mmCIF file of N, CA and C and ligand atoms in Angstrom:
data_model
loop_
_atom_site.group_PDB
_atom_site.id
_atom_site.type_symbol
_atom_site.label_atom_id
_atom_site.label_comp_id
_atom_site.label_asym_id
_atom_site.label_seq_id
_atom_site.Cartn_x
_atom_site.Cartn_y
_atom_site.Cartn_z
ATOM 1 N N MET A 1 0.822 -1.213 0.000
ATOM 2 C CA MET A 1 0.000 0.000 0.000
ATOM 3 C C MET A 1 0.861 1.271 0.000
ATOM 4 N N HIS A 2 1.965 1.274 0.800
ATOM 5 C CA HIS A 2 2.860 2.432 0.808
ATOM 6 C C HIS A 2 4.218 2.050 0.225
ATOM 7 N N ASP A 3 4.895 3.059 -0.330
ATOM 8 C CA ASP A 3 6.238 2.877 -0.874
ATOM 9 C C ASP A 3 7.193 3.617 0.074
ATOM 10 N N ASP A 4 8.131 2.880 0.661
ATOM 11 C CA ASP A 4 9.037 3.442 1.673
ATOM 12 C C ASP A 4 9.866 4.615 1.155
ATOM 13 N N HIS A 5 10.051 4.683 -0.170
ATOM 14 C CA HIS A 5 10.899 5.732 -0.723
ATOM 15 C C HIS A 5 10.101 6.907 -1.282
ATOM 16 N N CYS A 6 8.797 6.862 -1.100
ATOM 17 C CA CYS A 6 7.927 7.881 -1.712
ATOM 18 C C CYS A 6 7.632 9.000 -0.710
ATOM 19 N N ILE A 7 7.913 10.236 -1.104
ATOM 20 C CA ILE A 7 7.738 11.387 -0.195
ATOM 21 C C ILE A 7 6.265 11.570 0.197
ATOM 22 N N PHE A 8 5.344 11.336 -0.721
ATOM 23 C CA PHE A 8 3.932 11.519 -0.373
ATOM 24 C C PHE A 8 3.437 10.381 0.528
ATOM 25 N N CYS A 9 3.948 9.161 0.354
ATOM 26 C CA CYS A 9 3.615 8.082 1.301
ATOM 27 C C CYS A 9 4.120 8.455 2.703
ATOM 28 N N LYS A 10 5.289 9.084 2.768
ATOM 29 C CA LYS A 10 5.840 9.507 4.076
ATOM 30 C C LYS A 10 4.983 10.614 4.688
ATOM 31 N N ILE A 11 4.436 11.487 3.862
ATOM 32 C CA ILE A 11 3.527 12.536 4.360
ATOM 33 C C ILE A 11 2.243 11.888 4.883
ATOM 34 N N ILE A 12 1.698 10.953 4.126
ATOM 35 C CA ILE A 12 0.442 10.287 4.512
ATOM 36 C C ILE A 12 0.611 9.551 5.843
ATOM 37 N N THR A 13 1.765 8.915 6.030
ATOM 38 C CA THR A 13 1.983 8.149 7.268
ATOM 39 C C THR A 13 2.550 9.021 8.393
ATOM 40 N N GLY A 14 2.758 10.312 8.126
ATOM 41 C CA GLY A 14 3.210 11.233 9.162
ATOM 42 C C GLY A 14 4.714 11.233 9.412
ATOM 43 N N LYS A 15 5.471 10.524 8.569
ATOM 44 C CA LYS A 15 6.937 10.509 8.752
ATOM 45 C C LYS A 15 7.553 11.831 8.317
ATOM 46 N N ILE A 16 6.877 12.511 7.410
ATOM 47 C CA ILE A 16 7.268 13.867 7.002
ATOM 48 C C ILE A 16 6.086 14.773 7.335
ATOM 49 N N PRO A 17 6.324 15.905 8.010
ATOM 50 C CA PRO A 17 5.201 16.777 8.386
ATOM 51 C C PRO A 17 4.567 17.464 7.186
ATOM 52 N N SER A 18 3.293 17.749 7.310
ATOM 53 C CA SER A 18 2.599 18.512 6.272
ATOM 54 C C SER A 18 1.493 19.321 6.939
ATOM 55 N N LYS A 19 0.990 20.299 6.195
ATOM 56 C CA LYS A 19 -0.170 21.076 6.675
ATOM 57 C C LYS A 19 -1.418 20.408 6.114
ATOM 58 N N LYS A 20 -2.048 19.590 6.945
ATOM 59 C CA LYS A 20 -3.162 18.762 6.495
ATOM 60 C C LYS A 20 -4.414 19.592 6.215
ATOM 61 N N VAL A 21 -5.060 19.265 5.116
ATOM 62 C CA VAL A 21 -6.316 19.907 4.721
ATOM 63 C C VAL A 21 -7.489 18.975 4.982
ATOM 64 N N TYR A 22 -7.275 17.679 4.780
ATOM 65 C CA TYR A 22 -8.377 16.702 4.857
ATOM 66 C C TYR A 22 -7.788 15.298 4.939
ATOM 67 N N GLU A 23 -8.544 14.408 5.605
ATOM 68 C CA GLU A 23 -8.135 12.998 5.626
ATOM 69 C C GLU A 23 -9.362 12.127 5.835
ATOM 70 N N ASP A 24 -9.454 11.045 5.072
ATOM 71 C CA ASP A 24 -10.410 9.986 5.378
ATOM 72 C C ASP A 24 -9.711 8.645 5.179
ATOM 73 N N GLU A 25 -10.446 7.566 5.063
ATOM 74 C CA GLU A 25 -9.831 6.233 4.998
ATOM 75 C C GLU A 25 -8.960 6.063 3.755
ATOM 76 N N GLU A 26 -9.299 6.763 2.681
ATOM 77 C CA GLU A 26 -8.601 6.496 1.414
ATOM 78 C C GLU A 26 -7.995 7.730 0.754
ATOM 79 N N ILE A 27 -8.262 8.918 1.300
ATOM 80 C CA ILE A 27 -7.785 10.161 0.669
ATOM 81 C C ILE A 27 -7.107 11.043 1.708
ATOM 82 N N PHE A 28 -6.021 11.717 1.292
ATOM 83 C CA PHE A 28 -5.309 12.662 2.153
ATOM 84 C C PHE A 28 -5.111 13.939 1.339
ATOM 85 N N ALA A 29 -5.232 15.089 1.983
ATOM 86 C CA ALA A 29 -5.007 16.367 1.289
ATOM 87 C C ALA A 29 -4.155 17.266 2.172
ATOM 88 N N PHE A 30 -3.213 17.988 1.537
ATOM 89 C CA PHE A 30 -2.294 18.858 2.293
ATOM 90 C C PHE A 30 -1.858 20.020 1.415
ATOM 91 N N HIS A 31 -1.466 21.117 2.088
ATOM 92 C CA HIS A 31 -1.041 22.305 1.349
ATOM 93 C C HIS A 31 0.285 22.047 0.629
ATOM 94 N N ASP A 32 0.371 22.545 -0.614
ATOM 95 C CA ASP A 32 1.617 22.428 -1.372
ATOM 96 C C ASP A 32 2.692 23.285 -0.703
ATOM 97 N N ILE A 33 3.894 22.735 -0.625
ATOM 98 C CA ILE A 33 4.993 23.424 0.069
ATOM 99 C C ILE A 33 5.483 24.639 -0.726
ATOM 100 N N ALA A 34 5.245 24.644 -2.019
ATOM 101 C CA ALA A 34 5.678 25.758 -2.890
ATOM 102 C C ALA A 34 4.489 26.218 -3.725
ATOM 103 N N PRO A 35 3.548 26.929 -3.098
ATOM 104 C CA PRO A 35 2.288 27.234 -3.790
ATOM 105 C C PRO A 35 2.448 28.150 -4.998
ATOM 106 N N TRP A 36 1.668 27.862 -6.042
ATOM 107 C CA TRP A 36 1.624 28.689 -7.249
ATOM 108 C C TRP A 36 0.549 29.746 -7.127
ATOM 109 N N ALA A 37 -0.386 29.534 -6.233
ATOM 110 C CA ALA A 37 -1.586 30.365 -6.147
ATOM 111 C C ALA A 37 -1.893 30.606 -4.669
ATOM 112 N N PRO A 38 -2.732 31.611 -4.345
ATOM 113 C CA PRO A 38 -3.067 31.873 -2.937
ATOM 114 C C PRO A 38 -3.613 30.640 -2.223
ATOM 115 N N VAL A 39 -4.381 29.812 -2.954
ATOM 116 C CA VAL A 39 -4.827 28.514 -2.434
ATOM 117 C C VAL A 39 -4.159 27.460 -3.298
ATOM 118 N N HIS A 40 -3.440 26.528 -2.694
ATOM 119 C CA HIS A 40 -2.807 25.457 -3.479
ATOM 120 C C HIS A 40 -2.603 24.258 -2.568
ATOM 121 N N PHE A 41 -3.444 23.260 -2.756
ATOM 122 C CA PHE A 41 -3.258 22.021 -1.989
ATOM 123 C C PHE A 41 -3.282 20.827 -2.921
ATOM 124 N N LEU A 42 -2.863 19.696 -2.399
ATOM 125 C CA LEU A 42 -2.768 18.463 -3.179
ATOM 126 C C LEU A 42 -3.692 17.419 -2.583
ATOM 127 N N LEU A 43 -4.399 16.723 -3.452
ATOM 128 C CA LEU A 43 -5.264 15.615 -3.034
ATOM 129 C C LEU A 43 -4.581 14.333 -3.487
ATOM 130 N N VAL A 44 -4.397 13.387 -2.587
ATOM 131 C CA VAL A 44 -3.707 12.144 -2.962
ATOM 132 C C VAL A 44 -4.464 10.932 -2.420
ATOM 133 N N PRO A 45 -4.415 9.828 -3.169
ATOM 134 C CA PRO A 45 -4.927 8.591 -2.596
ATOM 135 C C PRO A 45 -3.948 8.089 -1.533
ATOM 136 N N LYS A 46 -4.450 7.498 -0.471
ATOM 137 C CA LYS A 46 -3.530 6.983 0.557
ATOM 138 C C LYS A 46 -2.716 5.801 0.032
ATOM 139 N N THR A 47 -3.311 5.039 -0.853
ATOM 140 C CA THR A 47 -2.579 3.920 -1.438
ATOM 141 C C THR A 47 -1.622 4.445 -2.510
ATOM 142 N N HIS A 48 -0.446 3.830 -2.615
ATOM 143 C CA HIS A 48 0.563 4.322 -3.551
ATOM 144 C C HIS A 48 0.218 3.923 -4.984
ATOM 145 N N ILE A 49 -0.312 4.870 -5.734
ATOM 146 C CA ILE A 49 -0.529 4.718 -7.177
ATOM 147 C C ILE A 49 0.436 5.711 -7.812
ATOM 148 N N PRO A 50 1.371 5.265 -8.675
ATOM 149 C CA PRO A 50 2.413 6.184 -9.157
ATOM 150 C C PRO A 50 1.899 7.381 -9.952
ATOM 151 N N SER A 51 0.859 7.198 -10.753
ATOM 152 C CA SER A 51 0.404 8.328 -11.580
ATOM 153 C C SER A 51 -0.970 8.036 -12.150
ATOM 154 N N MET A 52 -1.514 9.018 -12.855
ATOM 155 C CA MET A 52 -2.791 8.835 -13.558
ATOM 156 C C MET A 52 -2.667 7.815 -14.685
ATOM 157 N N ALA A 53 -1.432 7.534 -15.105
ATOM 158 C CA ALA A 53 -1.236 6.515 -16.150
ATOM 159 C C ALA A 53 -1.413 5.104 -15.589
ATOM 160 N N HIS A 54 -1.540 4.978 -14.281
ATOM 161 C CA HIS A 54 -1.635 3.664 -13.637
ATOM 162 C C HIS A 54 -3.037 3.335 -13.150
ATOM 163 N N VAL A 55 -4.004 4.165 -13.448
ATOM 164 C CA VAL A 55 -5.338 3.902 -12.904
ATOM 165 C C VAL A 55 -6.126 2.954 -13.802
ATOM 166 N N GLY A 56 -7.034 2.213 -13.195
ATOM 167 C CA GLY A 56 -7.869 1.258 -13.917
ATOM 168 C C GLY A 56 -9.272 1.285 -13.352
ATOM 169 N N PRO A 57 -10.100 0.344 -13.805
ATOM 170 C CA PRO A 57 -11.503 0.306 -13.379
ATOM 171 C C PRO A 57 -11.655 0.215 -11.863
ATOM 172 N N GLU A 58 -10.682 -0.374 -11.199
ATOM 173 C CA GLU A 58 -10.766 -0.511 -9.735
ATOM 174 C C GLU A 58 -10.639 0.835 -9.021
ATOM 175 N N HIS A 59 -10.220 1.873 -9.756
ATOM 176 C CA HIS A 59 -10.023 3.192 -9.141
ATOM 177 C C HIS A 59 -11.134 4.195 -9.452
ATOM 178 N N VAL A 60 -12.166 3.740 -10.151
ATOM 179 C CA VAL A 60 -13.243 4.668 -10.554
ATOM 180 C C VAL A 60 -13.872 5.348 -9.333
ATOM 181 N N GLY A 61 -14.159 4.568 -8.306
ATOM 182 C CA GLY A 61 -14.783 5.128 -7.105
ATOM 183 C C GLY A 61 -13.868 6.122 -6.405
ATOM 184 N N LEU A 62 -12.619 5.724 -6.224
ATOM 185 C CA LEU A 62 -11.630 6.587 -5.554
ATOM 186 C C LEU A 62 -11.462 7.914 -6.290
ATOM 187 N N LEU A 63 -11.282 7.845 -7.607
ATOM 188 C CA LEU A 63 -11.079 9.078 -8.385
ATOM 189 C C LEU A 63 -12.335 9.943 -8.386
ATOM 190 N N GLY A 64 -13.482 9.294 -8.408
ATOM 191 C CA GLY A 64 -14.732 10.048 -8.327
ATOM 192 C C GLY A 64 -14.842 10.766 -6.997
ATOM 193 N N ARG A 65 -14.460 10.104 -5.945
ATOM 194 C CA ARG A 65 -14.519 10.751 -4.620
ATOM 195 C C ARG A 65 -13.501 11.887 -4.528
ATOM 196 N N MET A 66 -12.308 11.694 -5.083
ATOM 197 C CA MET A 66 -11.316 12.788 -5.071
ATOM 198 C C MET A 66 -11.843 14.002 -5.832
ATOM 199 N N MET A 67 -12.431 13.766 -6.980
ATOM 200 C CA MET A 67 -12.915 14.879 -7.816
ATOM 201 C C MET A 67 -14.114 15.582 -7.189
ATOM 202 N N THR A 68 -14.949 14.856 -6.498
ATOM 203 C CA THR A 68 -16.118 15.515 -5.886
ATOM 204 C C THR A 68 -15.734 16.194 -4.569
ATOM 205 N N LEU A 69 -14.642 15.751 -3.985
ATOM 206 C CA LEU A 69 -14.140 16.392 -2.772
ATOM 207 C C LEU A 69 -13.459 17.730 -3.088
ATOM 208 N N ALA A 70 -12.825 17.807 -4.252
ATOM 209 C CA ALA A 70 -12.029 18.992 -4.613
ATOM 210 C C ALA A 70 -12.814 20.304 -4.487
ATOM 211 N N PRO A 71 -14.016 20.436 -5.061
ATOM 212 C CA PRO A 71 -14.743 21.721 -4.950
ATOM 213 C C PRO A 71 -15.084 22.091 -3.509
ATOM 214 N N LYS A 72 -15.427 21.094 -2.725
ATOM 215 C CA LYS A 72 -15.780 21.332 -1.318
ATOM 216 C C LYS A 72 -14.553 21.844 -0.553
ATOM 217 N N LEU A 73 -13.415 21.174 -0.714
ATOM 218 C CA LEU A 73 -12.198 21.593 -0.015
ATOM 219 C C LEU A 73 -11.704 22.931 -0.546
ATOM 220 N N ALA A 74 -11.886 23.181 -1.845
ATOM 221 C CA ALA A 74 -11.474 24.463 -2.426
ATOM 222 C C ALA A 74 -12.200 25.613 -1.722
ATOM 223 N N LEU A 75 -13.484 25.493 -1.577
ATOM 224 C CA LEU A 75 -14.265 26.547 -0.905
ATOM 225 C C LEU A 75 -13.862 26.684 0.558
ATOM 226 N N GLU A 76 -13.675 25.548 1.221
ATOM 227 C CA GLU A 76 -13.321 25.569 2.651
ATOM 228 C C GLU A 76 -11.934 26.180 2.894
ATOM 229 N N ASN A 77 -11.098 26.172 1.831
ATOM 230 C CA ASN A 77 -9.731 26.637 2.008
ATOM 231 C C ASN A 77 -9.442 27.973 1.324
ATOM 232 N N GLY A 78 -10.504 28.707 0.970
ATOM 233 C CA GLY A 78 -10.289 30.084 0.549
ATOM 234 C C GLY A 78 -10.602 30.407 -0.884
ATOM 235 N N CYS A 79 -10.960 29.411 -1.697
ATOM 236 C CA CYS A 79 -11.382 29.737 -3.061
ATOM 237 C C CYS A 79 -12.764 30.361 -2.997
ATOM 238 N N ARG A 80 -12.985 31.364 -3.843
ATOM 239 C CA ARG A 80 -14.299 31.993 -3.870
ATOM 240 C C ARG A 80 -15.237 31.177 -4.757
ATOM 241 N N PRO A 81 -16.541 31.344 -4.564
ATOM 242 C CA PRO A 81 -17.489 30.501 -5.294
ATOM 243 C C PRO A 81 -17.495 30.750 -6.803
ATOM 244 N N TYR A 82 -17.867 29.745 -7.540
ATOM 245 C CA TYR A 82 -18.139 29.823 -8.971
ATOM 246 C C TYR A 82 -19.341 30.736 -9.199
ATOM 247 N N PRO A 83 -19.370 31.577 -10.225
ATOM 248 C CA PRO A 83 -18.415 31.649 -11.328
ATOM 249 C C PRO A 83 -17.339 32.721 -11.164
ATOM 250 N N GLN A 84 -17.489 33.656 -10.214
ATOM 251 C CA GLN A 84 -16.462 34.714 -10.090
ATOM 252 C C GLN A 84 -15.148 34.135 -9.568
ATOM 253 N N GLY A 85 -15.265 33.194 -8.641
ATOM 254 C CA GLY A 85 -14.081 32.549 -8.076
ATOM 255 C C GLY A 85 -13.716 31.327 -8.890
ATOM 256 N N GLY A 86 -13.779 30.167 -8.233
ATOM 257 C CA GLY A 86 -13.443 28.924 -8.927
ATOM 258 C C GLY A 86 -12.063 28.428 -8.538
ATOM 259 N N PHE A 87 -11.538 27.494 -9.321
ATOM 260 C CA PHE A 87 -10.248 26.862 -9.005
ATOM 261 C C PHE A 87 -9.775 26.123 -10.236
ATOM 262 N N ARG A 88 -8.528 25.712 -10.207
ATOM 263 C CA ARG A 88 -7.938 24.901 -11.285
ATOM 264 C C ARG A 88 -7.528 23.556 -10.709
ATOM 265 N N ILE A 89 -7.833 22.490 -11.437
ATOM 266 C CA ILE A 89 -7.443 21.131 -11.047
ATOM 267 C C ILE A 89 -6.440 20.630 -12.079
ATOM 268 N N VAL A 90 -5.288 20.142 -11.602
ATOM 269 C CA VAL A 90 -4.222 19.680 -12.503
ATOM 270 C C VAL A 90 -3.667 18.360 -11.985
ATOM 271 N N ALA A 91 -3.489 17.419 -12.879
ATOM 272 C CA ALA A 91 -2.825 16.156 -12.519
ATOM 273 C C ALA A 91 -1.687 15.910 -13.505
ATOM 274 N N ASN A 92 -0.502 16.414 -13.183
ATOM 275 C CA ASN A 92 0.672 16.209 -14.025
ATOM 276 C C ASN A 92 1.001 14.708 -14.060
ATOM 277 N N THR A 93 1.298 14.206 -15.251
ATOM 278 C CA THR A 93 1.483 12.762 -15.411
ATOM 279 C C THR A 93 2.683 12.467 -16.298
ATOM 280 N N GLY A 94 3.688 11.805 -15.737
ATOM 281 C CA GLY A 94 4.885 11.432 -16.496
ATOM 282 C C GLY A 94 5.806 12.616 -16.730
ATOM 283 N N ALA A 95 6.981 12.298 -17.290
ATOM 284 C CA ALA A 95 8.013 13.323 -17.474
ATOM 285 C C ALA A 95 7.522 14.448 -18.374
ATOM 286 N N GLU A 96 6.923 14.089 -19.495
ATOM 287 C CA GLU A 96 6.457 15.132 -20.418
ATOM 288 C C GLU A 96 5.216 15.837 -19.896
ATOM 289 N N GLY A 97 4.551 15.225 -18.930
ATOM 290 C CA GLY A 97 3.415 15.870 -18.278
ATOM 291 C C GLY A 97 3.824 16.725 -17.090
ATOM 292 N N GLY A 98 5.144 16.768 -16.817
ATOM 293 C CA GLY A 98 5.636 17.642 -15.748
ATOM 294 C C GLY A 98 5.491 17.074 -14.349
ATOM 295 N N GLN A 99 5.358 15.733 -14.233
ATOM 296 C CA GLN A 99 5.194 15.123 -12.911
ATOM 297 C C GLN A 99 6.553 14.958 -12.224
ATOM 298 N N GLU A 100 6.665 15.509 -11.019
ATOM 299 C CA GLU A 100 7.920 15.405 -10.265
ATOM 300 C C GLU A 100 7.844 14.383 -9.152
ATOM 301 N N VAL A 101 6.700 14.253 -8.524
ATOM 302 C CA VAL A 101 6.540 13.271 -7.435
ATOM 303 C C VAL A 101 5.705 12.104 -7.963
ATOM 304 N N GLN A 102 6.278 10.902 -7.853
ATOM 305 C CA GLN A 102 5.659 9.736 -8.498
ATOM 306 C C GLN A 102 4.645 9.051 -7.576
ATOM 307 N N HIS A 103 3.718 9.822 -7.066
ATOM 308 C CA HIS A 103 2.559 9.320 -6.315
ATOM 309 C C HIS A 103 1.392 10.164 -6.813
ATOM 310 N N LEU A 104 0.409 9.527 -7.395
ATOM 311 C CA LEU A 104 -0.723 10.251 -8.005
ATOM 312 C C LEU A 104 -1.191 11.386 -7.096
ATOM 313 N N HIS A 105 -1.289 12.571 -7.676
ATOM 314 C CA HIS A 105 -1.789 13.716 -6.912
ATOM 315 C C HIS A 105 -2.514 14.684 -7.827
ATOM 316 N N VAL A 106 -3.496 15.332 -7.261
ATOM 317 C CA VAL A 106 -4.291 16.328 -7.975
ATOM 318 C C VAL A 106 -4.027 17.674 -7.316
ATOM 319 N N HIS A 107 -3.495 18.615 -8.093
ATOM 320 C CA HIS A 107 -3.312 19.978 -7.583
ATOM 321 C C HIS A 107 -4.670 20.682 -7.619
ATOM 322 N N VAL A 108 -5.008 21.373 -6.555
ATOM 323 C CA VAL A 108 -6.181 22.253 -6.556
ATOM 324 C C VAL A 108 -5.664 23.653 -6.234
ATOM 325 N N MET A 109 -5.846 24.567 -7.190
ATOM 326 C CA MET A 109 -5.306 25.931 -7.055
ATOM 327 C C MET A 109 -6.412 26.950 -7.255
ATOM 328 N N GLY A 110 -6.348 28.024 -6.489
ATOM 329 C CA GLY A 110 -7.351 29.067 -6.652
ATOM 330 C C GLY A 110 -6.979 30.302 -5.867
ATOM 331 N N GLY A 111 -7.936 31.218 -5.792
ATOM 332 C CA GLY A 111 -7.707 32.486 -5.114
ATOM 333 C C GLY A 111 -7.490 33.607 -6.108
ATOM 334 N N PRO A 112 -7.478 34.845 -5.595
ATOM 335 C CA PRO A 112 -7.378 36.004 -6.486
ATOM 336 C C PRO A 112 -6.108 35.979 -7.337
ATOM 337 N N ARG A 113 -6.260 36.385 -8.596
ATOM 338 C CA ARG A 113 -5.093 36.510 -9.474
ATOM 339 C C ARG A 113 -4.488 37.895 -9.349
ATOM 340 N N PRO A 114 -3.195 38.067 -9.692
ATOM 341 C CA PRO A 114 -2.339 37.126 -10.415
ATOM 342 C C PRO A 114 -1.781 36.030 -9.516
ATOM 343 N N TRP A 115 -1.466 34.883 -10.119
ATOM 344 C CA TRP A 115 -0.806 33.785 -9.425
ATOM 345 C C TRP A 115 0.679 33.793 -9.791
ATOM 346 N N LEU A 116 1.463 33.126 -8.978
ATOM 347 C CA LEU A 116 2.893 32.996 -9.254
ATOM 348 C C LEU A 116 3.109 32.228 -10.550
ATOM 349 N N ARG A 117 2.326 31.146 -10.724
ATOM 350 C CA ARG A 117 2.381 30.302 -11.937
ATOM 351 C C ARG A 117 0.987 29.718 -12.168
ATOM 352 N N GLY A 118 0.762 29.270 -13.384
ATOM 353 C CA GLY A 118 -0.409 28.451 -13.658
ATOM 354 C C GLY A 118 -1.661 29.213 -14.064
HETATM 355 P P1 AMP B 1 4.196 17.579 -9.606
HETATM 356 O O1 AMP B 1 5.189 18.418 -10.357
HETATM 357 O O2 AMP B 1 2.821 17.609 -10.200
HETATM 358 O O3 AMP B 1 4.709 16.196 -9.358
HETATM 359 O O4 AMP B 1 3.984 18.309 -8.223
HETATM 360 C C1 AMP B 1 4.604 17.951 -7.036
HETATM 361 C C2 AMP B 1 4.238 19.012 -6.049
HETATM 362 O O5 AMP B 1 4.562 18.528 -4.761
HETATM 363 C C3 AMP B 1 4.961 20.340 -6.225
HETATM 364 O O6 AMP B 1 4.020 21.380 -6.424
HETATM 365 C C4 AMP B 1 5.737 20.503 -4.910
HETATM 366 O O7 AMP B 1 5.791 21.843 -4.464
HETATM 367 C C5 AMP B 1 4.958 19.623 -3.969
HETATM 368 N N1 AMP B 1 5.715 19.094 -2.845
HETATM 369 C C6 AMP B 1 6.914 18.469 -2.880
HETATM 370 N N2 AMP B 1 7.312 18.127 -1.641
HETATM 371 C C7 AMP B 1 6.336 18.535 -0.803
HETATM 372 C C8 AMP B 1 6.153 18.483 0.619
HETATM 373 N N3 AMP B 1 7.067 17.927 1.426
HETATM 374 N N4 AMP B 1 5.025 19.027 1.133
HETATM 375 C C9 AMP B 1 4.098 19.595 0.342
HETATM 376 N N5 AMP B 1 4.210 19.665 -0.998
HETATM 377 C C10 AMP B 1 5.307 19.158 -1.564
HETATM 378 ZN ZN1 ZN B 2 3.549 7.014 -2.472
#
């Protein structure tokens, strides 16, 4: 379930500290250490899935729950409501997709512009 060498697995198990946003049995969310936007947190499955390129039918429920959780957590963490506010969801995948940490994660970014990036 966890990979001993994975930084996000270490965050999920508390071996590396993080600013927690949300946790349930299968999902963990924490603030990005280098935010691009006034609101920037990451949603991750607790189980070690390397990327979006590794998901299959067994993950439909998990991914659906992550995606439906994102708007709720975005509002709770400072994003303004749609349509004036809103947020951006990004899942970088693989080298050409700009993925740096090899544990599936969804960036949720929002807040007043301009942003540092994105
Ligand atoms: P990606 O390029 O999509 O793989 O994004 C990885 C993200 O993880 C980057 O935005 C990093 O700032 C973030 N990150 C890396 N290490 C940590 C950490 N220890 N705590 C919180 N966020 C982190
Ligand atoms: Zn991991």
